[in-house]
Amino acid sequence: MAMLQTEPAAAAAGTGGAIAVSVRNITKNYGDVEALKNLSLDFPRGQLTSLLGPSGCGKTTLLKIIAGLLEPTSGEVEVNGRPVRGPGPDRAFVFQDFALLPWANVLRNVAFGLELRGVARSEREAIAARYIREVGLAGFEKSYPHELSGGMRQRVGLARALAVDAEVLLMDEPFSAVDEQTRRKFQEDLLSLVKNENKTFIFVTHSIEEAVYVSDQIAILLPRPSRVSEIIRPRGLRQKDVANIRRDPEYLDIVDRIWASLKSYVE
Amino acid sequence: MPSRSLLLKLASAVIFFGAWEIAGRIPVSYAFPTFIESMEALGRMALDGTLVRAYAETLRPLAIGVAISALLGIAIGLWIGLTEWFDWLFSPIFVVMQAAPLAALIPLLVMVYGIGLTSKVFVVCIMAMPVIVLNTAGAVRNTPHSLKEMGRAFLGSRRDIILKIIIPSASPIIFSGLRLGISAGFIGAILAELKITPTGVGDIITFSRSIADYASMYSAIFSIIALAVIFLNLLEKLERTLFEGNVRGYASD
Ligand SMILES: Nc1ncnc2c1ncn2[C@@H]1O[C@H](COP(=O)(O)OP(=O)(O)O)[C@@H](O)[C@H]1O
Ligand SMILES: [Mg+2]
């Protein structure tokens, strides 16, 4: 079980251009609450990095700062070497609570990002229809969100993020509101998405198993004060057949190790 | 199912008018005509042109007042809902306006604007506008935060977020404010004609009461209520065509 690697928080950057998103010395205070303190982290291009940690440790805050939806109190985020000043076309967000328009059908919801970018109707609907098929919702184009299950709603949210074709996909606990079976299917789909789409994924989760199953790199965040305590790269797992990962000794080993370091933070 | 709801509406109408007819026949009071007598009076006034002349008079302040209240009310409500300081500045005015006893304000209005159209339009607006403004502002402020955030994340401009997220999301509450406001506006229009100068439908009510022609009086009251109901139904149709998906329900469960 050798291929496991642990590195200090501010891991040295890889070769030039290999880092898609770089977070430098981010601090974020909400009034007196110190949500993030001097946090630095690099996200390799084309890979999936999980932000894993107990709830309240600042995962959502970090993701929204990367998205440009929140201003850090201090520090910088760079996407492809350019500092982030706000939301940009290079990043797309998948929301924990889906954030679908209840008055719009699936087609319009998926096309909404393109609509806001001023893409002509016929063009954006053609693109949206393609991604609706890709996430497995063909036939539901005219359905409204309230007619869909939680899992289907999140597929709409995912299709909307894919449709704008951003290089970086930010996902905030996207599968936390769906049932276990759907969740497993999602995780498999996510793996093939990472393989087939040439995108950088930043994936927030509080599930250790989920993080180990889908990630190229796992950043473990700990609260009080919030910081990256460890970075784990389950490299060996990515070569293996998805059907066998959960039985793999390396998988089990990493899950155990992460649990050992998180255990002391769970009341 | 529309046909079922129509049947229910018809059934409740039949029950209501039946009760009216019975109450008129007992009679509950010497001054309370039966339904059939009232409808006869209504038919008579419709045929001899009294009703048309009366409504030409009454509809003017009503239409102007309701139009001003709806347009200005929604605009002010949006503004209050979207800006902190505007809320702080203007919200109290409409809260006071909504709570103020209108009858006490009418002498003031007459003193300032005379007994003409202006005063009557004001009465309609005072009745109709506050609930439209306050509902609109409240609905705008309660737009789900994550929807606005989604709009920003997908690069929506401020204008996009207002037009494509905030207004559609607020529209059910805005429309319910419109319905309440417009019914209050109808009351205001009649109140103005009873309290300022007896014109139009208010004149029919005042005059027929003074000569004890109660059938005409009740038929005038009935006609204005019927008009209000028809108008509110039209408004509901408009809401359905404008915001189809909203009526289909929310995905908040
Ligand atoms: N808008 C806010 N105002 C004040 N405190 C906040 C706000 N958002 C988050 N926090 C606090 O910041 C900390 C981190 O929150 P969050 O980023 O949502 O954590 P996570 O997503 O890991 O559960 C928590 O203690 C939370 O209470
Ligand atoms: Mg969170």
XYZ file of C-alpha atoms and ligand atoms in Angstrom:
548
model
C 0.000 0.000 0.000
C 2.858 2.235 -0.775
C 1.532 4.901 -3.084
C 0.028 7.031 -0.361
C 1.705 10.375 0.068
C 1.271 13.005 2.704
C 2.635 16.468 2.305
C 2.656 19.661 4.356
C -0.185 22.118 3.787
C 1.343 24.595 1.395
C 2.589 21.915 -0.934
C 5.178 23.004 -3.436
C 3.571 23.788 -6.777
C 4.038 21.325 -9.593
C 5.526 22.098 -12.976
C 4.499 25.309 -14.733
C 0.835 25.359 -15.769
C 0.010 22.257 -13.800
C -1.787 24.296 -11.172
C -5.221 25.547 -12.237
C -6.274 27.234 -9.017
C -4.020 28.519 -6.323
C -5.183 29.797 -2.944
C -2.671 31.937 -1.041
C -2.841 32.922 2.611
C -6.600 33.286 2.702
C -8.128 34.602 5.896
C -11.854 35.105 6.248
C -13.604 36.522 9.277
C -17.345 36.786 9.746
C -17.399 39.452 12.423
C -15.721 37.727 15.327
C -15.868 34.265 13.775
C -12.585 33.263 12.194
C -13.825 30.968 9.401
C -10.474 30.578 7.605
C -7.017 31.493 8.832
C -4.031 31.928 6.555
C -4.978 29.026 4.316
C -2.943 28.110 1.237
C -3.649 25.315 -1.206
C -2.999 24.400 -4.852
C -5.416 22.610 -7.155
C -3.753 20.602 -9.962
C -5.231 21.025 -13.431
C -7.472 18.281 -14.744
C -7.764 16.618 -11.357
C -10.360 16.379 -8.653
C -9.429 17.861 -5.306
C -11.698 17.268 -2.337
C -12.043 19.635 0.571
C -12.828 17.299 3.421
C -13.608 18.241 6.978
C -16.222 18.379 9.703
C -19.063 20.838 9.169
C -18.312 24.396 10.200
C -14.635 24.177 9.285
C -14.997 26.635 6.407
C -15.305 24.410 3.317
C -18.209 26.350 1.817
C -16.521 29.628 2.691
C -13.346 28.589 0.866
C -15.270 27.369 -2.173
C -17.262 30.610 -2.419
C -14.093 32.651 -2.122
C -12.636 30.677 -5.033
C -15.886 31.249 -6.926
C -15.579 34.983 -6.324
C -18.899 35.029 -4.481
C -17.256 36.012 -1.196
C -14.422 38.442 -0.566
C -11.614 37.109 1.610
C -10.600 39.314 4.526
C -7.040 38.934 3.258
C -5.133 36.742 0.825
C -5.426 35.955 -2.891
C -6.936 33.354 -5.155
C -5.447 32.839 -8.606
C -7.062 30.958 -11.465
C -4.576 30.238 -14.247
C -2.262 32.780 -12.683
C -4.826 35.584 -12.769
C -6.137 36.931 -9.458
C -9.829 36.403 -8.795
C -11.843 39.628 -8.382
C -15.319 38.120 -8.666
C -17.204 35.363 -10.474
C -15.717 34.574 -13.880
C -16.357 32.485 -16.995
C -13.518 30.146 -16.000
C -15.470 28.811 -12.992
C -18.903 27.210 -12.594
C -20.663 26.354 -9.358
C -22.822 23.399 -8.308
C -24.861 24.331 -5.243
C -25.571 22.165 -2.243
C -29.262 23.141 -2.327
C -29.371 22.949 -6.178
C -30.464 26.621 -6.556
C -32.813 25.866 -9.456
C -35.410 28.351 -10.664
C -38.738 26.824 -9.573
C -40.656 28.662 -12.317
C -38.400 27.421 -15.124
C -38.380 23.973 -16.679
C -35.307 21.751 -16.853
C -34.299 23.035 -20.277
C -34.364 26.667 -19.192
C -32.634 25.913 -15.908
C -29.789 24.083 -17.638
C -29.526 26.850 -20.241
C -29.722 29.602 -17.605
C -25.973 30.141 -17.290
C -25.776 30.579 -21.063
C -28.862 32.813 -21.016
C -27.102 35.115 -18.539
C -24.098 35.184 -20.861
C -26.303 36.382 -23.694
C -26.127 33.225 -25.846
C -28.960 33.158 -28.396
C -31.935 31.020 -27.458
C -31.708 28.307 -30.108
C -27.999 27.891 -29.551
C -28.175 27.702 -25.780
C -31.101 25.294 -25.878
C -29.203 22.999 -28.201
C -26.216 23.013 -25.841
C -28.472 22.508 -22.815
C -30.255 19.589 -24.474
C -26.906 17.904 -25.033
C -25.893 18.186 -21.370
C -29.345 17.119 -20.212
C -28.750 13.901 -22.157
C -25.252 13.627 -20.772
C -26.424 13.690 -17.140
C -29.158 11.184 -17.974
C -32.218 13.430 -17.892
C -33.309 13.065 -21.531
C -37.092 13.233 -21.700
C -37.364 15.575 -18.700
C -36.615 18.795 -20.607
C -40.114 20.150 -20.046
C -40.412 19.070 -16.404
C -40.326 21.562 -13.564
C -37.964 21.161 -10.592
C -40.764 20.284 -8.152
C -41.610 17.302 -10.336
C -38.109 15.838 -9.965
C -36.448 13.834 -7.194
C -33.530 15.324 -5.248
C -31.033 13.358 -7.283
C -32.549 14.513 -10.563
C -32.547 18.113 -9.378
C -28.858 17.912 -8.662
C -28.291 16.465 -12.146
C -29.969 19.615 -13.451
C -27.592 21.696 -11.322
C -24.658 19.715 -12.667
C -25.806 20.040 -16.283
C -26.176 23.800 -15.826
C -22.588 24.021 -14.577
C -21.284 21.815 -17.390
C -23.187 23.757 -20.038
C -21.195 26.954 -19.531
C -18.013 24.950 -20.237
C -15.873 26.460 -17.476
C -12.418 25.040 -16.815
C -12.990 24.792 -13.082
C -16.021 23.128 -11.558
C -16.782 24.058 -7.949
C -19.090 21.611 -6.200
C -20.386 22.233 -2.689
C -21.474 18.934 -1.145
C -23.449 18.227 -4.297
C -24.568 14.777 -3.209
C -25.379 15.475 0.424
C -29.092 15.920 -0.220
C -29.608 12.713 -2.229
C -30.176 9.173 -1.046
C -27.367 6.644 -0.699
C -28.013 4.652 -3.891
C -28.247 7.773 -6.018
C -25.161 9.077 -4.308
C -23.105 6.027 -5.312
C -24.255 6.326 -8.898
C -23.316 9.989 -8.821
C -19.865 9.194 -7.512
C -19.242 6.749 -10.354
C -20.529 9.282 -12.876
C -18.270 11.904 -11.354
C -15.223 9.686 -11.859
C -15.972 9.257 -15.543
C -16.664 12.980 -15.818
C -13.221 13.758 -14.408
C -11.704 11.288 -16.841
C -13.563 12.517 -19.931
C -13.958 16.251 -19.391
C -10.718 18.120 -19.274
C -11.690 20.133 -16.218
C -10.407 20.869 -12.751
C -12.843 19.783 -10.058
C -12.984 21.224 -6.562
C -15.314 19.098 -4.549
C -16.518 19.769 -1.015
C -17.630 16.846 1.095
C -17.855 15.798 4.700
C -17.827 12.104 3.796
C -14.444 10.405 4.149
C -15.438 7.470 1.932
C -16.736 9.763 -0.774
C -13.551 11.833 -0.749
C -11.286 8.802 -1.013
C -13.460 7.233 -3.696
C -13.503 10.192 -6.102
C -10.384 12.266 -5.400
C -6.966 12.668 -6.962
C -6.078 14.866 -4.001
C -7.751 15.295 -0.633
C -7.207 18.400 1.472
C -8.205 17.757 5.045
C -9.511 20.902 6.717
C -9.658 21.176 10.459
C -11.524 23.792 12.475
C -10.474 26.144 15.252
C -8.507 27.658 13.673
C -9.410 26.470 10.207
C -6.422 25.232 8.268
C -5.323 22.527 5.848
C -3.914 19.888 8.138
C -2.903 17.330 5.524
C -2.964 16.643 1.809
C -3.455 13.058 0.744
C -3.081 11.749 -2.807
C -4.669 8.340 -3.287
C -2.857 7.950 -6.596
C -2.941 4.187 -6.844
C -6.715 4.108 -6.684
C -7.232 6.103 -9.872
C -5.745 3.362 -12.024
C -8.101 0.743 -10.613
C -11.478 -0.426 -11.798
C -14.216 1.668 -10.164
C -16.178 -1.456 -9.262
C -13.384 -2.699 -7.000
C -12.231 0.492 -5.332
C -14.300 0.054 -2.217
C -12.696 -3.338 -1.550
C -9.197 -2.186 -2.271
C -6.796 -2.363 0.688
C -5.351 1.027 -0.207
C -8.826 2.565 -0.158
C -9.569 1.089 3.255
C -6.197 2.121 4.538
C -6.622 5.752 3.514
C -10.130 5.902 4.941
C -8.754 4.645 8.250
C -5.902 7.109 8.291
C -8.186 10.050 7.610
C -10.608 8.911 10.264
C -7.732 8.664 12.739
C -6.758 12.275 12.166
C -10.325 13.607 12.157
C -11.542 11.598 15.138
C -10.291 14.003 17.759
C -12.388 16.822 16.239
C -15.690 15.005 16.478
C -17.544 15.436 19.729
C -59.576 20.731 -12.795
C -61.021 23.989 -14.120
C -64.551 22.657 -14.699
C -64.735 21.441 -11.111
C -63.622 24.776 -9.701
C -66.138 26.493 -11.957
C -68.882 24.214 -10.629
C -67.861 25.026 -7.071
C -67.960 28.739 -7.827
C -71.430 28.378 -9.374
C -72.646 26.321 -6.422
C -71.466 28.877 -3.900
C -73.068 31.651 -5.950
C -76.395 29.780 -6.006
C -76.263 29.208 -2.242
C -75.367 32.854 -1.560
C -78.078 34.308 -3.805
C -80.599 31.786 -2.472
C -79.869 32.856 1.081
C -80.221 36.472 0.029
C -83.592 35.748 -1.601
C -84.860 33.929 1.507
C -83.575 36.643 3.838
C -85.332 39.250 1.695
C -88.618 37.310 1.777
C -88.760 36.731 5.538
C -87.950 39.779 5.565
C -84.936 40.305 7.802
C -85.554 44.013 7.676
C -87.947 46.353 5.960
C -84.897 47.901 4.284
C -83.614 44.589 2.868
C -84.947 43.691 -0.590
C -85.003 40.205 -2.076
C -82.414 39.098 -4.617
C -84.947 39.063 -7.440
C -86.164 42.590 -6.655
C -82.594 43.807 -6.627
C -81.848 42.154 -9.968
C -84.964 43.728 -11.455
C -83.770 47.120 -10.260
C -80.352 46.389 -11.740
C -81.914 45.456 -15.095
C -84.014 48.608 -15.076
C -81.036 50.861 -14.359
C -78.944 49.070 -16.951
C -81.615 49.615 -19.609
C -82.414 53.267 -18.915
C -78.723 54.204 -18.975
C -78.444 55.173 -15.308
C -75.839 52.507 -14.707
C -73.720 53.429 -17.715
C -73.648 57.096 -16.705
C -72.848 56.173 -13.119
C -69.974 53.905 -14.070
C -68.557 56.433 -16.501
C -68.259 58.649 -13.439
C -67.041 56.079 -10.915
C -64.585 54.240 -13.125
C -62.530 57.335 -13.785
C -60.985 57.803 -10.308
C -61.013 54.036 -9.865
C -59.098 53.256 -13.049
C -56.641 56.127 -12.597
C -56.118 55.311 -8.922
C -55.682 51.590 -9.478
C -53.303 52.143 -12.393
C -51.174 54.574 -10.385
C -51.219 52.300 -7.342
C -50.211 49.228 -9.337
C -47.423 50.819 -11.380
C -46.054 53.166 -8.750
C -46.701 50.700 -5.948
C -44.736 47.901 -7.595
C -41.944 50.291 -8.591
C -41.638 51.753 -5.084
C -41.920 48.283 -3.580
C -39.092 46.992 -5.778
C -36.985 49.958 -4.875
C -37.638 49.601 -1.155
C -36.919 45.895 -1.351
C -33.661 46.366 -3.249
C -32.080 49.223 -1.319
C -31.324 49.429 2.372
C -31.662 53.182 2.913
C -34.814 53.508 0.801
C -36.454 50.929 3.013
C -35.451 52.872 6.089
C -36.782 56.103 4.569
C -40.068 55.050 2.972
C -41.318 51.860 4.571
C -42.736 53.665 7.640
C -44.814 55.942 5.395
C -46.658 53.019 3.872
C -47.071 51.251 7.177
C -48.702 54.409 8.572
C -50.767 54.811 5.395
C -52.031 51.263 5.734
C -52.969 51.768 9.367
C -54.476 55.286 9.010
C -58.240 55.652 9.340
C -59.133 56.898 5.875
C -62.340 58.657 6.910
C -60.273 60.947 9.104
C -58.007 61.856 6.190
C -60.773 62.710 3.728
C -61.528 66.206 5.112
C -57.817 66.966 4.852
C -57.693 65.793 1.228
C -60.752 67.852 0.346
C -59.216 70.889 1.953
C -56.040 70.518 -0.098
C -57.339 69.147 -3.425
C -60.986 70.201 -3.448
C -63.923 67.925 -4.206
C -62.911 66.961 -7.730
C -61.294 63.996 -9.366
C -57.898 64.502 -7.672
C -59.213 63.898 -4.173
C -61.024 60.761 -5.270
C -57.957 59.380 -7.008
C -56.052 60.017 -3.797
C -58.585 58.068 -1.766
C -58.278 55.104 -4.152
C -54.481 55.279 -3.969
C -54.387 55.536 -0.188
C -56.532 52.423 -0.030
C -54.753 50.448 -2.743
C -51.093 51.384 -2.658
C -49.741 50.425 0.796
C -50.440 46.705 0.545
C -49.022 46.623 -2.998
C -45.841 48.412 -1.886
C -45.364 46.426 1.297
C -46.039 43.042 -0.346
C -43.684 43.805 -3.223
C -40.915 45.022 -0.916
C -41.283 42.042 1.405
C -41.278 39.542 -1.443
C -38.202 41.117 -3.023
C -36.338 41.038 0.274
C -37.271 37.390 0.771
C -35.857 36.177 -2.536
C -33.891 33.015 -1.658
C -30.280 34.001 -1.121
C -28.944 30.979 -2.981
C -30.864 31.921 -6.162
C -29.315 35.387 -6.188
C -25.931 33.852 -5.504
C -26.474 31.424 -8.376
C -27.245 34.383 -10.641
C -23.967 36.021 -9.665
C -21.983 32.799 -9.998
C -23.237 32.426 -13.589
C -22.253 36.013 -14.384
C -25.682 37.632 -14.316
C -25.636 41.432 -14.265
C -27.528 43.288 -11.535
C -30.269 43.906 -14.081
C -30.437 40.207 -15.059
C -30.695 39.185 -11.434
C -33.541 41.622 -10.811
C -35.469 40.775 -13.979
C -34.821 37.039 -14.218
C -34.558 36.001 -10.580
C -35.900 38.523 -8.082
C -39.088 39.593 -9.887
C -40.236 36.113 -10.974
C -39.480 34.795 -7.523
C -41.453 37.631 -5.916
C -44.319 37.541 -8.420
C -46.779 35.344 -6.454
C -46.625 37.702 -3.474
C -46.630 40.779 -5.705
C -49.804 39.503 -7.372
C -51.462 38.731 -4.068
C -50.637 42.316 -3.029
C -52.174 43.524 -6.288
C -55.352 41.550 -5.627
C -55.685 42.918 -2.094
C -54.771 46.424 -3.216
C -57.211 46.486 -6.094
C -60.101 45.245 -3.983
C -59.250 47.960 -1.471
C -59.176 50.429 -4.381
C -62.772 49.503 -5.280
C -63.796 50.185 -1.699
C -61.893 53.478 -1.858
C -63.673 54.581 -5.037
C -67.121 54.058 -3.496
C -66.023 55.560 -0.178
C -64.835 58.668 -2.014
C -68.225 59.032 -3.688
C -70.041 58.599 -0.405
C -67.811 60.908 1.625
C -66.649 63.602 -0.807
C -69.358 64.282 -3.385
C -72.101 61.862 -4.362
C -71.349 60.966 -7.977
C -71.599 57.801 -10.033
C -72.392 54.594 -8.195
C -72.040 56.358 -4.855
C -74.746 58.752 -5.965
C -77.127 55.882 -6.825
C -76.517 54.422 -3.369
C -77.030 57.723 -1.545
C -80.007 58.841 -3.600
C -81.912 55.568 -3.631
C -81.450 55.226 0.103
C -82.843 58.725 0.637
C -86.020 57.807 -1.286
C -86.159 54.344 0.336
C -85.623 52.560 -3.005
C -83.648 49.806 -1.357
C -83.736 47.472 -4.350
C -81.773 50.026 -6.408
C -79.375 50.659 -3.570
C -78.522 46.980 -3.157
C -78.306 46.423 -6.891
C -75.741 49.248 -7.134
C -73.699 47.684 -4.332
C -74.047 44.285 -5.995
C -72.847 45.625 -9.341
C -69.662 47.121 -7.919
C -68.824 43.898 -6.081
C -69.485 41.893 -9.256
C -67.190 44.208 -11.192
C -64.447 43.778 -8.586
C -64.750 39.984 -8.747
C -64.578 39.967 -12.549
C -61.537 42.220 -12.476
C -59.711 40.077 -9.931
C -60.401 36.980 -12.029
C -58.888 38.699 -15.056
C -55.840 39.562 -12.960
C -55.441 35.908 -12.002
C -55.543 34.960 -15.692
C -52.829 37.510 -16.405
C -50.664 36.095 -13.631
C -51.052 32.611 -15.060
C -49.986 33.611 -18.540
C -47.060 35.692 -17.285
C -45.577 33.268 -14.748
C -46.740 29.851 -15.771
C -44.167 27.836 -13.864
C -44.801 29.671 -10.604
C -48.388 28.562 -10.486
C -47.189 24.996 -10.931
C -45.615 25.052 -7.504
C -42.289 25.385 -5.808
C -39.403 22.965 -5.507
C -38.798 23.937 -1.924
C -39.909 20.664 -0.383
N -22.622 34.470 6.591
C -22.026 34.063 7.718
N -22.037 34.860 8.819
C -21.425 34.474 9.964
N -20.798 33.315 10.130
C -20.743 32.479 9.086
C -21.367 32.809 7.836
N -21.161 31.775 6.975
C -20.459 30.860 7.664
N -20.196 31.276 8.919
C -19.421 30.543 9.950
O -18.163 30.246 9.401
C -17.777 28.918 9.728
C -17.524 28.123 8.464
O -18.753 27.961 7.755
P -18.867 27.153 6.381
O -17.883 27.682 5.432
O -20.279 27.158 5.960
O -18.428 25.691 6.863
P -18.683 24.279 6.171
O -19.127 24.493 4.782
O -17.350 23.584 6.283
O -19.694 23.581 7.012
C -18.885 28.348 10.587
O -18.495 28.452 11.940
C -20.063 29.224 10.291
O -20.880 29.315 11.433
Mg -20.919 23.860 3.811
